[in-house]
Amino acid sequence: DAKTTQPTSMDCAEGRAANLPCNHSTISGNEYVYWYRQIHSQGPQYIIHGLKNNETNEMASLIITEDRKSSTLILPHATLRDTAVYYCIVRVSERSYGQNFVFGPGTRLSVLP
Amino acid sequence: NAGVTQTPKFQVLKTGQSMTLQCAQDMNHEYMSWYRQDPGMGLRLIHYSVGAGITDQGEVPNGYNVSRSTTEDFPLRLLSAAPSQTSVYFCASSQGLGVEKLFFGSGTQLSVL
């Protein structure tokens, strides 16, 4: 699986868009980009995933660059409840579960009032 | 819909004691897994199962046993607890191979003295 690089921490003002970057310069053509988040003391929560096209759901938008070497998770109107650690994960969708999701240290997002 | 349920939420053991962490899901998911989370280490896969009667080792299996007698349940056993097993444990499930949305339980915080 391609290695990902994320900033250690970020701040965002409540009501503003939060843009969380992720670099994955060694990504392969069949690897997807996944985002999960972990609110303090809870289990990780799936947010969104994509291959090459931009994706949007009720939680967030995922923007993947044309060369696929980086991506950005966008929370359009951040609230205090979005304060969490955000994990960017790159992996092949259909590979064996024995080589599972690798959750690195992630980005600690603090939404400030 | 309860999702993934873990019990207990907190547990303190003495070195050498045994115990079982319980995990149950009510979504009829084929895949279940156990992760441990330590400060600065992200989540690391302990064991996983792709269906009833089938289990396999993850990244850090030593000191842990699992079994999968039913689709719903996937208990994690510590046969002789050690201080190095002090951690937060998360159980996760997903619908099946190739379906990547993992659902996590709320975690068990274990301290081994």
PDB file of N, CA, C and O in Angstrom, chain A residues 38 41-44, chain B residues 4-10 21-22 34-35 87-91 104-110:
ATOM      1  N   GLN A  38     -11.585   9.854  13.835  1.00  0.00           N
ATOM      2  CA  GLN A  38     -11.766   9.282  15.162  1.00  0.00           C
ATOM      3  C   GLN A  38     -11.963  10.425  16.144  1.00  0.00           C
ATOM      4  O   GLN A  38     -11.020  11.189  16.414  1.00  0.00           O
ATOM      5  N   SER A  41     -11.963   9.129  22.102  1.00  0.00           N
ATOM      6  CA  SER A  41     -12.483   7.990  22.866  1.00  0.00           C
ATOM      7  C   SER A  41     -13.497   7.145  22.102  1.00  0.00           C
ATOM      8  O   SER A  41     -14.094   6.245  22.685  1.00  0.00           O
ATOM      9  N   GLN A  42     -13.701   7.411  20.817  1.00  0.00           N
ATOM     10  CA  GLN A  42     -14.627   6.606  20.032  1.00  0.00           C
ATOM     11  C   GLN A  42     -13.860   5.789  18.990  1.00  0.00           C
ATOM     12  O   GLN A  42     -12.682   6.037  18.730  1.00  0.00           O
ATOM     13  N   GLY A  43     -14.534   4.828  18.385  1.00  0.00           N
ATOM     14  CA  GLY A  43     -13.939   4.085  17.293  1.00  0.00           C
ATOM     15  C   GLY A  43     -13.905   4.919  16.031  1.00  0.00           C
ATOM     16  O   GLY A  43     -14.694   5.854  15.859  1.00  0.00           O
ATOM     17  N   PRO A  44     -12.979   4.629  15.120  1.00  0.00           N
ATOM     18  CA  PRO A  44     -12.918   5.364  13.851  1.00  0.00           C
ATOM     19  C   PRO A  44     -14.231   5.262  13.086  1.00  0.00           C
ATOM     20  O   PRO A  44     -14.962   4.279  13.188  1.00  0.00           O
TER      21      PRO A  44
ATOM     22  N   VAL B   4     -21.876  -2.404  15.951  1.00  0.00           N
ATOM     23  CA  VAL B   4     -20.839  -3.211  16.568  1.00  0.00           C
ATOM     24  C   VAL B   4     -20.803  -2.883  18.064  1.00  0.00           C
ATOM     25  O   VAL B   4     -20.621  -1.717  18.423  1.00  0.00           O
ATOM     26  N   THR B   5     -20.981  -3.900  18.885  1.00  0.00           N
ATOM     27  CA  THR B   5     -21.036  -3.708  20.332  1.00  0.00           C
ATOM     28  C   THR B   5     -19.854  -4.387  20.990  1.00  0.00           C
ATOM     29  O   THR B   5     -19.615  -5.575  20.784  1.00  0.00           O
ATOM     30  N   GLN B   6     -19.122  -3.636  21.788  1.00  0.00           N
ATOM     31  CA  GLN B   6     -17.981  -4.176  22.522  1.00  0.00           C
ATOM     32  C   GLN B   6     -18.253  -4.102  24.018  1.00  0.00           C
ATOM     33  O   GLN B   6     -18.759  -3.104  24.515  1.00  0.00           O
ATOM     34  N   THR B   7     -17.858  -5.169  24.718  1.00  0.00           N
ATOM     35  CA  THR B   7     -17.906  -5.169  26.176  1.00  0.00           C
ATOM     36  C   THR B   7     -16.689  -5.872  26.739  1.00  0.00           C
ATOM     37  O   THR B   7     -16.153  -6.791  26.095  1.00  0.00           O
ATOM     38  N   PRO B   8     -16.177  -5.450  27.912  1.00  0.00           N
ATOM     39  CA  PRO B   8     -16.588  -4.261  28.655  1.00  0.00           C
ATOM     40  C   PRO B   8     -15.994  -2.998  28.058  1.00  0.00           C
ATOM     41  O   PRO B   8     -15.183  -3.064  27.146  1.00  0.00           O
ATOM     42  N   LYS B   9     -16.340  -1.840  28.581  1.00  0.00           N
ATOM     43  CA  LYS B   9     -15.742  -0.585  28.126  1.00  0.00           C
ATOM     44  C   LYS B   9     -14.416  -0.333  28.823  1.00  0.00           C
ATOM     45  O   LYS B   9     -13.522   0.282  28.256  1.00  0.00           O
ATOM     46  N   PHE B  10     -14.308  -0.769  30.057  1.00  0.00           N
ATOM     47  CA  PHE B  10     -13.076  -0.603  30.828  1.00  0.00           C
ATOM     48  C   PHE B  10     -12.768  -1.903  31.562  1.00  0.00           C
ATOM     49  O   PHE B  10     -13.678  -2.603  31.995  1.00  0.00           O
ATOM     50  N   LEU B  21     -12.401 -10.225  25.663  1.00  0.00           N
ATOM     51  CA  LEU B  21     -13.098  -9.028  25.200  1.00  0.00           C
ATOM     52  C   LEU B  21     -14.162  -9.469  24.203  1.00  0.00           C
ATOM     53  O   LEU B  21     -13.865 -10.207  23.256  1.00  0.00           O
ATOM     54  N   GLN B  22     -15.371  -9.001  24.432  1.00  0.00           N
ATOM     55  CA  GLN B  22     -16.470  -9.426  23.589  1.00  0.00           C
ATOM     56  C   GLN B  22     -16.730  -8.429  22.461  1.00  0.00           C
ATOM     57  O   GLN B  22     -16.597  -7.217  22.635  1.00  0.00           O
ATOM     58  N   TRP B  34      -9.976  -7.237  14.946  1.00  0.00           N
ATOM     59  CA  TRP B  34      -9.598  -6.588  16.191  1.00  0.00           C
ATOM     60  C   TRP B  34      -8.353  -5.741  15.951  1.00  0.00           C
ATOM     61  O   TRP B  34      -7.379  -6.198  15.333  1.00  0.00           O
ATOM     62  N   TYR B  35      -8.398  -4.497  16.454  1.00  0.00           N
ATOM     63  CA  TYR B  35      -7.268  -3.585  16.423  1.00  0.00           C
ATOM     64  C   TYR B  35      -6.921  -3.185  17.856  1.00  0.00           C
ATOM     65  O   TYR B  35      -7.778  -3.158  18.731  1.00  0.00           O
ATOM     66  N   SER B  87      -3.792  -1.139  26.525  1.00  0.00           N
ATOM     67  CA  SER B  87      -4.108  -0.478  25.263  1.00  0.00           C
ATOM     68  C   SER B  87      -5.605  -0.236  25.179  1.00  0.00           C
ATOM     69  O   SER B  87      -6.369  -0.639  26.058  1.00  0.00           O
ATOM     70  N   VAL B  88      -6.013   0.403  24.097  1.00  0.00           N
ATOM     71  CA  VAL B  88      -7.432   0.498  23.769  1.00  0.00           C
ATOM     72  C   VAL B  88      -7.689  -0.439  22.599  1.00  0.00           C
ATOM     73  O   VAL B  88      -6.971  -0.395  21.594  1.00  0.00           O
ATOM     74  N   TYR B  89      -8.696  -1.290  22.741  1.00  0.00           N
ATOM     75  CA  TYR B  89      -8.985  -2.301  21.737  1.00  0.00           C
ATOM     76  C   TYR B  89     -10.278  -1.966  21.009  1.00  0.00           C
ATOM     77  O   TYR B  89     -11.294  -1.640  21.627  1.00  0.00           O
ATOM     78  N   PHE B  90     -10.208  -2.065  19.683  1.00  0.00           N
ATOM     79  CA  PHE B  90     -11.378  -1.796  18.859  1.00  0.00           C
ATOM     80  C   PHE B  90     -11.696  -3.013  17.995  1.00  0.00           C
ATOM     81  O   PHE B  90     -10.802  -3.612  17.390  1.00  0.00           O
ATOM     82  N   CYS B  91     -12.965  -3.322  17.931  1.00  0.00           N
ATOM     83  CA  CYS B  91     -13.478  -4.345  17.041  1.00  0.00           C
ATOM     84  C   CYS B  91     -14.118  -3.657  15.839  1.00  0.00           C
ATOM     85  O   CYS B  91     -14.712  -2.573  15.991  1.00  0.00           O
ATOM     86  N   PHE B 104     -16.792   0.409  13.300  1.00  0.00           N
ATOM     87  CA  PHE B 104     -16.038   0.155  14.520  1.00  0.00           C
ATOM     88  C   PHE B 104     -16.938   0.192  15.747  1.00  0.00           C
ATOM     89  O   PHE B 104     -17.926   0.944  15.804  1.00  0.00           O
ATOM     90  N   GLY B 105     -16.555  -0.606  16.744  1.00  0.00           N
ATOM     91  CA  GLY B 105     -17.176  -0.503  18.047  1.00  0.00           C
ATOM     92  C   GLY B 105     -16.597   0.682  18.816  1.00  0.00           C
ATOM     93  O   GLY B 105     -15.699   1.377  18.333  1.00  0.00           O
ATOM     94  N   SER B 106     -17.100   0.887  20.021  1.00  0.00           N
ATOM     95  CA  SER B 106     -16.710   2.056  20.811  1.00  0.00           C
ATOM     96  C   SER B 106     -15.440   1.819  21.626  1.00  0.00           C
ATOM     97  O   SER B 106     -14.944   2.742  22.266  1.00  0.00           O
ATOM     98  N   GLY B 107     -14.922   0.609  21.611  1.00  0.00           N
ATOM     99  CA  GLY B 107     -13.631   0.367  22.222  1.00  0.00           C
ATOM    100  C   GLY B 107     -13.683  -0.183  23.637  1.00  0.00           C
ATOM    101  O   GLY B 107     -14.661   0.001  24.365  1.00  0.00           O
ATOM    102  N   THR B 108     -12.608  -0.887  24.006  1.00  0.00           N
ATOM    103  CA  THR B 108     -12.393  -1.374  25.374  1.00  0.00           C
ATOM    104  C   THR B 108     -11.041  -0.856  25.839  1.00  0.00           C
ATOM    105  O   THR B 108     -10.033  -1.105  25.191  1.00  0.00           O
ATOM    106  N   GLN B 109     -11.047  -0.120  26.939  1.00  0.00           N
ATOM    107  CA  GLN B 109      -9.791   0.377  27.500  1.00  0.00           C
ATOM    108  C   GLN B 109      -9.298  -0.622  28.537  1.00  0.00           C
ATOM    109  O   GLN B 109      -9.938  -0.823  29.571  1.00  0.00           O
ATOM    110  N   LEU B 110      -8.155  -1.244  28.252  1.00  0.00           N
ATOM    111  CA  LEU B 110      -7.610  -2.301  29.111  1.00  0.00           C
ATOM    112  C   LEU B 110      -6.315  -1.845  29.762  1.00  0.00           C
ATOM    113  O   LEU B 110      -5.411  -1.348  29.081  1.00  0.00           O
TER     114      LEU B 110
END
